[in-house]
Amino acid sequence: MKTLKYTSLFMALAAQFSAFADVNYSIQIKEPAHHLADVAVTLPRINNASIDVKFPDWRTGRYEILDLANGVRFFEAKDGQGKALTWQKIDKSTWRVNLTEPTQVTVNYQVYANELALRARHIDDSHAFIDASGFFMFSDEFRDEPVTVKLDVPKGWRSVSGMESTAKHQFVAPNYDVLIDSPIETGINKQHSFAVDGKQYELVIWGEGNYDEALMLQDLQKLVKTGSLIWHDYPFERYVFMVHATSGAGGATEHLNSTIIQRPRYKFASREDYLAFIATAAHEFIHTWNVKNYRPDGLVPYDYLNPNYSDLLWISEGSTSYFEDFLLLSAGISTNEEYFKGLTKSLNRHLNTPGRAVQSVAETSFDKWINQGGDHGRNYSTNIYSEGQLVSMALDITLLDESDGKVSYRDVHKALYRDFKLPKGFNAEDVKGILKSLSGKDYSQWWQTYVDEPALLDFDTLLNKVGLEYVYPDKAKSVAKLNVEAKANGQLLELSFVAKDSEAWQAGLTSGDKLVAINKQHVRDSLANSLEGFKAGQEVVIDFIRRDTLMSTKVVLATGFDKDKQVKALQQPSERQAMLYQAWMGVAHPNAKAQ
């Protein structure tokens, strides 16, 4: 038992709305500048000798243990008469409340919320972003019961959520799982509403920035029409796009009938920045089906306190990334050339990731909870987004080619939505079964080669099938390379990445080394400029600093080009190539002959 000095300021508030639902949550924000909220959770009558209340350890959409209970302080528990109950904390995220007789239980605690980029909990003097995983405890006994959430927030704030609103600053959900997948944005924000094909949509923007609200609304209205290009219906009546224009935080998270998108406030205006924003909106919108309505069985149901393992996260995330471009092109939001530019980046990133030959897309899916970034991660791992995107592309083009354009990877996702809608989950054998039923062919060997083993993809052959090529620009020149990445650090170049098994790797260079000179010539402001005048195959002496000590090593310079390969449309595609491109991307090949 612990003796508590902290007294909730709003026990009465929680009791006032206990009749609305079986589990009642209230949040009071009186000190937003200090990122603090007082939370009350009222549970129905409990007949057991104790009840465990738990705080999630991760949030949906981010497959990483976050230990969100670290923001909780001043926990206390009271019975239905307001009398203090004894309790013990039995692990880092679980509190056990002891009962002497059947009673309703209310727990109160304070949450510190100052982690905007986590997209789980953030409060300041202008708003609060409330994801249930960052604020609301739950109990297994009442996880399926209806919930009500009531906010007590500063005057002038507006509260918006994908949940149903029953009053100003008050929402209801059928259970905790819907609550945790329906974040609330409350504060000073801009709000726009629109309707498309009988569905209601909202755009809510917090923060000032160089965004164009009219353009965002115009393109979101185009985007939301495209769901019918893949799936047979829409799983919502109302959907909310929440946008944060921030001082640096970036990222996005999908939710059941809403999304939160964060971008630095001055990263909206240029065409490149805007395309990144609208592509993110497309990605999260696709998740409304893929993940929020069908997902791998390792994630059904969500276990909020432990890793949820699956070797199919590449389908959940990578395939979603892959479909972005199809929706944007089909909607007329982006162009073929813009798509080729983005695909070029994806291919070049893949080929400059040595980990593609080490870890399969199934392995990286299972290991998402522990995979690292940085030098080691790039050399020995892949990731579910970029690798999953390219494996999805390879499967799509293969299906289209082998069916003469009649079957696509979109058909696979249509079948997953139809046959494996939650609470069902799907596994690899289910997907292979769908592939066989759609195509009449056994894709087990393909799956083994490109999913269960590292995917060594032949992009030249794949892209040629749809009338594209992956080539160096006409004016690209052969140059000497080190196959490392480096940034200027004062008068030195500090290595951030050394490709596994490259000449630089074999010479013993590693990330963190600071290059001083090449053949006694002081390094310049970039690695490319520092290598001017040297030739591929030439052996050079590199002086570098490691552990504050000047060291030297000999390196044979590799062969490279001053410009990366690019994806381009064939000037004269065959009739079949043009047909497959149309079936693939939903728009005509740029150089298709007029019919």
XYZ file of C-alpha atoms in Angstrom:
595
model
C 0.000 0.000 0.000
C 1.120 3.571 -0.665
C 0.022 6.683 1.168
C -1.073 9.330 -1.334
C -1.031 13.051 -0.791
C -2.359 13.771 -4.243
C -6.128 14.420 -4.442
C -7.908 14.416 -7.765
C -9.422 17.766 -8.658
C -12.266 16.248 -10.555
C -13.575 13.059 -8.946
C -17.038 14.568 -9.052
C -16.687 15.268 -12.771
C -15.989 11.597 -13.463
C -19.013 10.516 -11.435
C -21.349 12.903 -13.251
C -21.261 11.004 -16.512
C -20.972 7.427 -15.228
C -24.431 6.659 -16.563
C -23.419 7.300 -20.178
C -21.188 4.234 -20.524
C -19.720 1.364 -18.568
C -16.169 2.756 -18.541
C -15.741 6.509 -18.161
C -12.636 8.562 -18.853
C -12.110 12.215 -18.072
C -9.168 14.503 -18.721
C -8.648 17.856 -17.086
C -6.000 20.152 -18.564
C -5.359 23.091 -16.236
C -1.608 23.516 -16.746
C -1.091 23.059 -20.501
C 2.123 25.069 -20.567
C 3.640 22.464 -18.249
C 2.359 19.567 -20.384
C 0.233 18.094 -17.581
C -3.182 16.447 -17.503
C -5.212 14.885 -14.698
C -6.955 11.685 -15.743
C -9.806 9.789 -14.067
C -10.970 6.316 -15.094
C -14.183 4.976 -13.587
C -14.780 1.226 -13.880
C -18.153 -0.476 -13.247
C -18.929 -2.585 -10.219
C -16.222 -5.168 -9.601
C -16.901 -8.375 -7.671
C -13.342 -9.716 -7.460
C -10.810 -9.280 -4.658
C -8.691 -7.076 -6.916
C -8.602 -5.445 -10.335
C -5.529 -4.771 -12.509
C -5.417 -1.522 -14.467
C -2.813 -1.297 -17.196
C -1.084 1.363 -19.257
C -0.194 0.456 -22.881
C 3.495 -0.130 -23.638
C 3.199 0.794 -27.327
C 0.736 2.414 -29.625
C -0.828 1.052 -32.793
C 0.983 1.939 -35.994
C 4.403 2.076 -34.338
C 5.862 -1.367 -33.783
C 8.182 -0.427 -30.958
C 7.942 -0.727 -27.158
C 7.634 2.853 -25.893
C 7.098 2.323 -22.132
C 4.360 4.936 -22.102
C 3.672 4.438 -18.392
C 6.800 6.482 -17.672
C 4.674 9.648 -17.781
C 2.312 8.559 -14.977
C 2.506 10.039 -11.471
C 0.253 10.448 -8.402
C -1.778 7.277 -8.914
C -4.645 6.709 -6.479
C -7.751 4.527 -6.340
C -11.129 5.004 -4.663
C -14.293 2.968 -4.307
C -17.794 4.009 -5.291
C -18.156 5.964 -2.048
C -14.944 7.923 -2.585
C -12.956 5.954 -0.003
C -9.291 5.237 -0.669
C -8.372 1.735 -1.810
C -5.008 0.091 -1.319
C -2.933 -0.814 -4.376
C 0.443 -2.116 -5.517
C 2.320 -1.575 -8.749
C 3.103 -5.123 -9.889
C 5.096 -4.325 -13.036
C 6.161 -1.236 -14.951
C 2.740 -0.802 -16.575
C 0.259 -2.486 -14.206
C -1.379 -1.310 -10.988
C -3.331 -3.808 -8.842
C -6.181 -2.288 -6.831
C -7.369 -4.288 -3.775
C -11.060 -4.567 -2.919
C -12.795 -5.630 0.299
C -16.279 -5.723 -1.183
C -17.956 -5.351 -4.601
C -17.743 -1.745 -5.738
C -17.249 0.665 -8.574
C -13.613 1.811 -8.805
C -12.178 5.139 -9.916
C -8.452 5.547 -10.485
C -6.848 8.960 -10.809
C -3.389 9.890 -11.996
C -1.401 12.631 -13.663
C 0.139 12.308 -17.150
C 3.140 14.254 -18.411
C 2.697 14.753 -22.165
C 5.572 16.415 -23.980
C 6.502 13.979 -26.730
C 4.977 15.336 -29.923
C 6.870 13.111 -32.382
C 5.643 9.929 -30.659
C 2.094 10.899 -31.679
C 0.829 9.420 -28.413
C 0.817 12.319 -25.942
C 1.443 16.018 -26.284
C 0.089 19.039 -24.424
C 1.137 22.658 -24.627
C -0.527 26.044 -24.259
C -2.126 25.799 -27.714
C -3.394 22.218 -27.962
C -3.362 18.626 -26.783
C -2.999 15.545 -28.938
C -4.594 12.682 -27.033
C -3.946 9.139 -28.198
C -5.482 6.746 -25.679
C -2.236 4.752 -25.540
C -0.542 7.773 -23.993
C -3.287 8.702 -21.523
C -5.804 6.009 -20.722
C -5.407 2.922 -18.562
C -7.603 -0.113 -19.182
C -8.536 -3.393 -17.559
C -8.879 -6.702 -19.372
C -12.245 -7.290 -17.688
C -13.796 -4.191 -19.262
C -11.847 -3.904 -22.539
C -14.964 -4.756 -24.582
C -17.312 -2.425 -22.715
C -18.551 0.930 -24.087
C -16.556 4.006 -23.087
C -17.157 7.715 -22.700
C -14.443 10.389 -22.763
C -14.987 13.887 -21.406
C -12.466 16.713 -21.639
C -12.093 19.753 -19.423
C -9.863 22.024 -21.508
C -8.987 25.733 -21.703
C -11.631 28.121 -22.991
C -11.570 28.584 -26.749
C -10.247 25.109 -27.536
C -12.000 22.915 -30.114
C -12.007 19.106 -29.759
C -12.167 16.775 -32.774
C -11.954 12.984 -33.072
C -12.993 10.147 -35.331
C -15.183 8.981 -32.432
C -18.815 10.006 -32.192
C -19.255 13.289 -30.340
C -22.189 13.476 -27.923
C -21.501 16.976 -26.584
C -18.832 19.650 -26.739
C -15.546 18.018 -25.671
C -17.233 14.647 -25.127
C -16.969 11.432 -27.156
C -18.166 7.834 -27.010
C -16.766 4.580 -28.413
C -18.089 1.002 -28.352
C -14.972 -0.343 -26.588
C -11.375 0.381 -25.605
C -9.968 -0.877 -28.908
C -11.941 1.743 -30.811
C -10.951 4.384 -28.253
C -7.246 3.615 -28.628
C -7.589 3.865 -32.406
C -9.446 7.200 -32.349
C -7.152 10.009 -31.159
C -8.450 13.402 -30.099
C -7.034 16.729 -31.290
C -8.140 19.542 -28.989
C -6.935 23.124 -28.998
C -6.649 26.115 -31.273
C -6.991 24.713 -34.781
C -8.365 25.257 -38.257
C -11.228 22.996 -39.305
C -12.716 22.225 -42.718
C -15.499 19.792 -43.622
C -16.456 18.236 -46.942
C -18.528 15.347 -48.264
C -17.643 12.911 -51.048
C -19.908 10.091 -52.263
C -22.016 10.216 -49.114
C -19.083 10.051 -46.693
C -18.182 12.921 -44.359
C -14.597 14.186 -44.036
C -12.803 16.760 -41.918
C -9.416 18.430 -42.200
C -8.125 19.798 -38.888
C -4.830 21.708 -38.822
C -2.894 22.694 -35.699
C -0.043 25.148 -36.089
C 0.926 27.846 -38.552
C 2.933 27.012 -41.668
C 3.356 27.571 -45.395
C 0.591 25.126 -46.309
C -2.123 25.898 -48.866
C -5.411 24.883 -47.254
C -7.366 25.227 -50.502
C -4.963 22.908 -52.347
C -4.993 20.401 -49.503
C -8.793 20.310 -49.551
C -8.907 20.029 -53.332
C -6.536 17.062 -53.441
C -7.960 15.292 -50.387
C -11.353 15.338 -52.119
C -9.730 13.683 -55.143
C -7.830 11.208 -52.976
C -10.767 9.892 -50.967
C -12.590 8.891 -54.153
C -9.873 6.357 -55.008
C -10.582 3.755 -52.318
C -13.097 2.154 -54.696
C -10.283 1.461 -57.166
C -9.074 -1.311 -54.837
C -11.810 -2.208 -52.324
C -15.523 -2.824 -52.764
C -16.725 -0.478 -50.011
C -15.679 2.124 -47.433
C -15.499 0.941 -43.796
C -16.484 4.311 -42.284
C -19.093 7.048 -42.505
C -16.807 9.834 -41.317
C -13.032 10.304 -41.555
C -10.757 12.969 -40.040
C -7.406 14.138 -41.437
C -5.465 15.711 -38.540
C -2.406 17.739 -39.530
C 0.281 19.145 -37.235
C 2.498 21.921 -38.598
C 5.414 21.608 -36.192
C 8.743 23.079 -35.231
C 10.516 19.936 -36.404
C 8.539 16.799 -35.556
C 7.524 14.703 -38.534
C 5.756 11.441 -39.286
C 2.257 10.038 -39.421
C 0.071 7.348 -37.907
C -3.017 5.583 -39.214
C -6.113 5.123 -37.090
C -9.488 3.481 -37.449
C -11.290 6.432 -39.029
C -8.694 9.180 -38.843
C -5.012 9.901 -39.258
C -2.461 12.226 -37.706
C 0.144 13.719 -40.084
C 3.050 15.802 -38.785
C 5.394 17.932 -40.885
C 7.732 20.830 -40.097
C 5.689 23.990 -40.564
C 7.681 25.251 -43.558
C 7.760 21.889 -45.359
C 4.499 22.185 -47.299
C 4.909 24.807 -50.016
C 7.396 23.448 -52.577
C 6.100 20.845 -55.011
C 8.462 18.230 -53.561
C 7.335 18.949 -50.000
C 3.679 19.049 -50.949
C 3.917 15.711 -52.767
C 5.489 14.230 -49.630
C 2.536 15.511 -47.599
C -0.191 14.278 -49.944
C 1.595 10.911 -50.376
C 1.558 10.545 -46.594
C -2.154 11.329 -46.580
C -2.653 8.618 -49.230
C -0.576 6.141 -47.211
C -2.599 6.671 -44.048
C -5.893 6.614 -45.942
C -4.995 3.209 -47.446
C -4.389 1.954 -43.917
C -8.107 2.444 -43.261
C -8.488 -0.858 -45.100
C -5.025 -2.431 -44.907
C -4.323 -2.781 -41.133
C -7.423 -1.204 -39.658
C -9.850 -3.627 -41.284
C -7.603 -6.558 -42.183
C -4.207 -7.404 -40.788
C -1.872 -10.352 -40.062
C -3.043 -12.745 -37.383
C -0.062 -11.904 -35.170
C -1.723 -8.519 -34.619
C -5.236 -9.809 -33.911
C -6.230 -8.822 -31.322
C -3.721 -6.162 -30.321
C -1.726 -6.933 -27.187
C -0.952 -3.461 -25.859
C 1.696 -4.607 -23.381
C 3.839 -6.907 -25.527
C 5.335 -7.064 -29.030
C 2.860 -8.305 -31.629
C 4.960 -10.478 -33.928
C 4.240 -11.131 -37.592
C 6.314 -11.976 -40.664
C 3.795 -10.071 -42.798
C 4.279 -6.487 -41.599
C 5.726 -5.818 -45.070
C 2.177 -6.275 -46.392
C 0.778 -3.958 -43.724
C 3.289 -1.163 -44.328
C 5.286 -1.821 -47.502
C 2.253 -2.628 -49.629
C 0.556 0.483 -48.280
C 3.553 2.553 -49.393
C 3.360 0.851 -52.780
C -0.314 1.685 -53.345
C 0.235 5.391 -52.569
C 1.485 6.107 -56.072
C -1.351 4.228 -57.741
C -3.919 6.343 -55.888
C -2.114 9.636 -56.531
C -1.654 8.908 -60.243
C -5.191 7.621 -60.708
C -6.601 10.691 -58.959
C -4.601 13.055 -61.173
C -2.794 14.479 -58.138
C 0.670 13.469 -59.350
C 2.175 12.871 -62.796
C 4.000 9.988 -64.424
C 7.267 11.902 -64.227
C 6.793 12.568 -60.529
C 6.115 8.883 -60.002
C 9.276 7.918 -61.898
C 11.296 10.309 -59.750
C 9.973 8.738 -56.566
C 10.495 5.198 -57.855
C 14.060 6.129 -58.801
C 14.758 7.119 -55.200
C 13.302 3.842 -53.953
C 15.385 1.699 -56.298
C 18.597 3.595 -55.610
C 18.044 3.406 -51.868
C 17.432 -0.345 -52.128
C 20.561 -0.976 -54.206
C 22.628 1.117 -51.793
C 21.430 -0.982 -48.844
C 23.733 -4.013 -48.440
C 21.282 -5.466 -45.930
C 18.998 -6.401 -48.847
C 21.238 -9.429 -49.394
C 21.208 -10.356 -45.699
C 17.655 -10.049 -44.356
C 14.444 -11.131 -46.067
C 11.308 -9.046 -46.007
C 9.672 -11.718 -43.808
C 12.571 -11.557 -41.341
C 12.557 -7.773 -41.182
C 8.802 -7.900 -40.546
C 9.226 -10.209 -37.575
C 12.193 -8.214 -36.250
C 10.563 -4.792 -36.665
C 10.369 -4.502 -32.870
C 14.160 -4.676 -32.510
C 15.615 -3.623 -35.878
C 18.119 -0.770 -35.711
C 18.864 2.028 -38.090
C 22.285 3.508 -38.692
C 25.377 1.973 -40.202
C 24.841 -1.577 -38.916
C 21.146 -1.578 -39.710
C 21.726 -0.539 -43.308
C 24.463 -3.117 -43.805
C 22.638 -6.064 -42.255
C 18.916 -5.275 -42.375
C 16.105 -4.014 -44.547
C 12.890 -2.326 -43.460
C 9.244 -3.163 -43.904
C 8.457 0.062 -45.754
C 11.005 0.305 -48.561
C 11.649 -3.416 -48.985
C 7.961 -4.249 -48.687
C 7.151 -1.609 -51.297
C 9.506 -3.145 -53.864
C 8.477 -6.735 -53.170
C 4.857 -5.598 -53.595
C 5.774 -3.988 -56.921
C 7.528 -7.149 -58.092
C 4.509 -9.273 -57.188
C 2.119 -6.850 -58.884
C 4.029 -6.726 -62.162
C 4.464 -10.519 -62.139
C 0.739 -11.062 -61.623
C -0.149 -8.595 -64.372
C 2.369 -10.065 -66.804
C 1.316 -13.679 -66.222
C -2.400 -12.850 -66.492
C -2.148 -10.515 -69.500
C -3.215 -7.603 -67.320
C -6.292 -9.299 -65.870
C -5.046 -9.919 -62.286
C -3.163 -7.431 -60.119
C -1.915 -7.182 -56.551
C -4.885 -4.914 -55.888
C -7.083 -7.968 -56.349
C -5.173 -9.689 -53.550
C -5.983 -6.848 -51.154
C -9.589 -6.773 -52.275
C -9.793 -10.470 -51.352
C -8.067 -9.903 -47.995
C -10.622 -7.215 -47.139
C -13.496 -9.439 -48.244
C -12.365 -12.708 -46.643
C -10.227 -11.718 -43.646
C -11.955 -8.714 -42.189
C -11.408 -8.288 -38.443
C -11.734 -10.023 -36.051
C -10.187 -12.593 -38.401
C -6.482 -12.409 -39.190
C -4.509 -13.807 -42.124
C -1.185 -15.605 -42.500
C 1.244 -16.320 -45.337
C -0.601 -19.474 -46.416
C -3.806 -17.461 -46.695
C -2.127 -14.957 -49.020
C -0.623 -17.727 -51.145
C -4.069 -19.310 -51.313
C -5.540 -16.052 -52.617
C -2.756 -15.765 -55.195
C -3.507 -19.256 -56.478
C -7.260 -18.719 -56.593
C -6.847 -15.457 -58.524
C -4.154 -16.545 -60.970
C -4.602 -20.307 -61.180
C -0.876 -20.643 -60.437
C 1.112 -21.734 -57.400
C 3.161 -18.826 -56.055
C 4.909 -20.841 -53.329
C 8.289 -20.794 -55.085
C 7.990 -17.077 -55.839
C 7.181 -16.479 -52.179
C 10.171 -18.522 -51.049
C 12.506 -16.624 -53.384
C 11.350 -13.063 -52.757
C 9.649 -13.100 -49.330
C 11.230 -15.816 -47.213
C 14.715 -15.228 -48.659
C 16.490 -11.912 -49.347
C 14.824 -10.419 -52.433
C 17.450 -10.062 -55.173
C 15.157 -8.305 -57.612
C 15.862 -7.892 -61.335
C 14.550 -4.379 -61.890
C 15.582 -4.234 -65.546
C 13.382 -7.211 -66.426
C 10.501 -6.143 -64.187
C 10.315 -2.568 -65.417
C 10.709 -3.561 -69.059
C 7.469 -5.547 -68.800
C 5.585 -2.286 -68.191
C 7.490 -0.164 -70.675
C 10.077 1.414 -68.369
C 13.849 1.325 -68.135
C 16.324 1.922 -65.320
C 19.396 3.567 -66.808
C 22.114 6.114 -66.187
C 21.437 9.586 -67.606
C 23.053 10.279 -70.977
C 25.673 12.635 -69.493
C 26.627 10.460 -66.524
C 30.402 10.119 -66.163
C 32.503 7.375 -64.610
C 34.144 8.538 -61.390
C 36.148 7.139 -58.488
C 34.084 6.260 -55.412
C 34.625 5.045 -51.871
C 31.133 3.581 -51.274
C 30.822 5.502 -48.042
C 28.747 8.464 -46.896
C 30.290 11.428 -45.123
C 29.346 14.866 -43.882
C 31.560 17.876 -43.307
C 32.623 18.207 -39.667
C 34.703 21.353 -39.432
C 37.720 20.831 -41.673
C 37.158 17.066 -41.772
C 34.714 14.618 -43.374
C 33.051 12.319 -40.841
C 31.890 8.936 -42.128
C 28.284 8.023 -41.326
C 28.102 4.860 -43.416
C 30.571 2.383 -44.918
C 29.065 -0.207 -47.277
C 29.652 -3.777 -46.147
C 32.370 -5.598 -48.154
C 33.255 -2.468 -50.140
C 36.861 -1.468 -50.716
C 36.593 1.067 -47.885
C 35.156 -1.606 -45.588
C 37.950 -4.019 -46.440
C 40.507 -1.291 -45.750
C 39.138 -0.969 -42.216
C 37.289 2.335 -42.432
C 34.143 2.554 -40.316
C 31.426 5.019 -39.387
C 32.679 7.736 -37.070
C 36.101 7.962 -38.697
C 37.030 11.525 -39.644
C 38.840 11.790 -42.971
C 41.733 14.268 -43.020
C 43.474 13.741 -46.338
C 43.605 11.564 -49.454
C 47.149 11.060 -50.771
C 48.183 13.936 -48.490
C 45.641 16.275 -50.096
C 43.381 17.800 -47.467
C 39.730 16.759 -47.887
C 37.318 19.342 -49.220
C 33.699 20.180 -48.356
C 32.311 16.934 -49.777
C 33.513 13.464 -50.596
C 32.754 13.881 -54.305
C 34.860 17.050 -54.485
C 37.638 15.396 -52.455
C 37.870 12.549 -54.972
C 38.133 14.793 -58.035
C 41.351 14.033 -59.916
C 41.541 10.431 -58.698
C 40.682 7.440 -60.870
C 38.709 4.259 -60.276
C 41.059 1.403 -59.438
C 43.723 3.768 -58.098
C 45.191 2.895 -54.719
C 45.269 5.867 -52.352
C 46.360 6.521 -48.790
C 43.639 7.936 -46.557
C 44.609 9.727 -43.366
C 41.849 9.776 -40.769
C 41.233 10.398 -37.084
C 39.853 7.700 -34.790
C 39.798 7.969 -30.983
C 41.594 11.337 -31.347
C 44.532 9.569 -33.015
C 45.771 10.154 -36.567
C 45.765 6.902 -38.535
C 46.256 5.838 -42.169
C 45.045 3.088 -44.474
C 45.353 2.175 -48.150
C 42.172 1.955 -50.233
C 41.580 0.966 -53.849
C 38.992 3.390 -55.206
C 35.834 1.805 -56.610
C 34.114 2.587 -59.896
C 30.950 4.636 -59.875
C 29.074 7.362 -61.714
C 28.531 11.007 -60.924
C 24.788 10.592 -61.417
C 22.464 7.840 -60.197
C 20.387 5.602 -62.417
C 16.924 6.875 -63.279
C 13.590 5.271 -64.096
C 12.390 6.466 -67.493
C 9.566 5.602 -69.870
C 10.585 3.771 -73.031
C 10.208 6.049 -76.014
C 8.504 3.375 -78.100
C 6.765 0.872 -75.835
C 5.200 -2.145 -77.441
C 1.444 -2.503 -77.468
C 1.728 -5.082 -74.690
C 4.013 -2.902 -72.563
C 1.607 0.033 -72.888
C -1.331 -2.217 -72.010
C 0.403 -3.573 -68.914
C 1.426 -0.070 -67.808
C -2.203 1.056 -68.030
C -3.327 -1.985 -66.033
C -0.516 -1.402 -63.523
C -0.782 2.319 -62.797
C -4.315 3.122 -63.911
C -3.172 5.777 -66.405
C -1.828 5.642 -69.948
C 1.865 5.036 -70.605
C 3.461 8.448 -71.329
C 4.561 7.346 -74.800
C 1.722 5.030 -75.734
C 0.569 5.409 -79.333
C -2.801 7.032 -79.755
C -5.435 4.418 -80.563
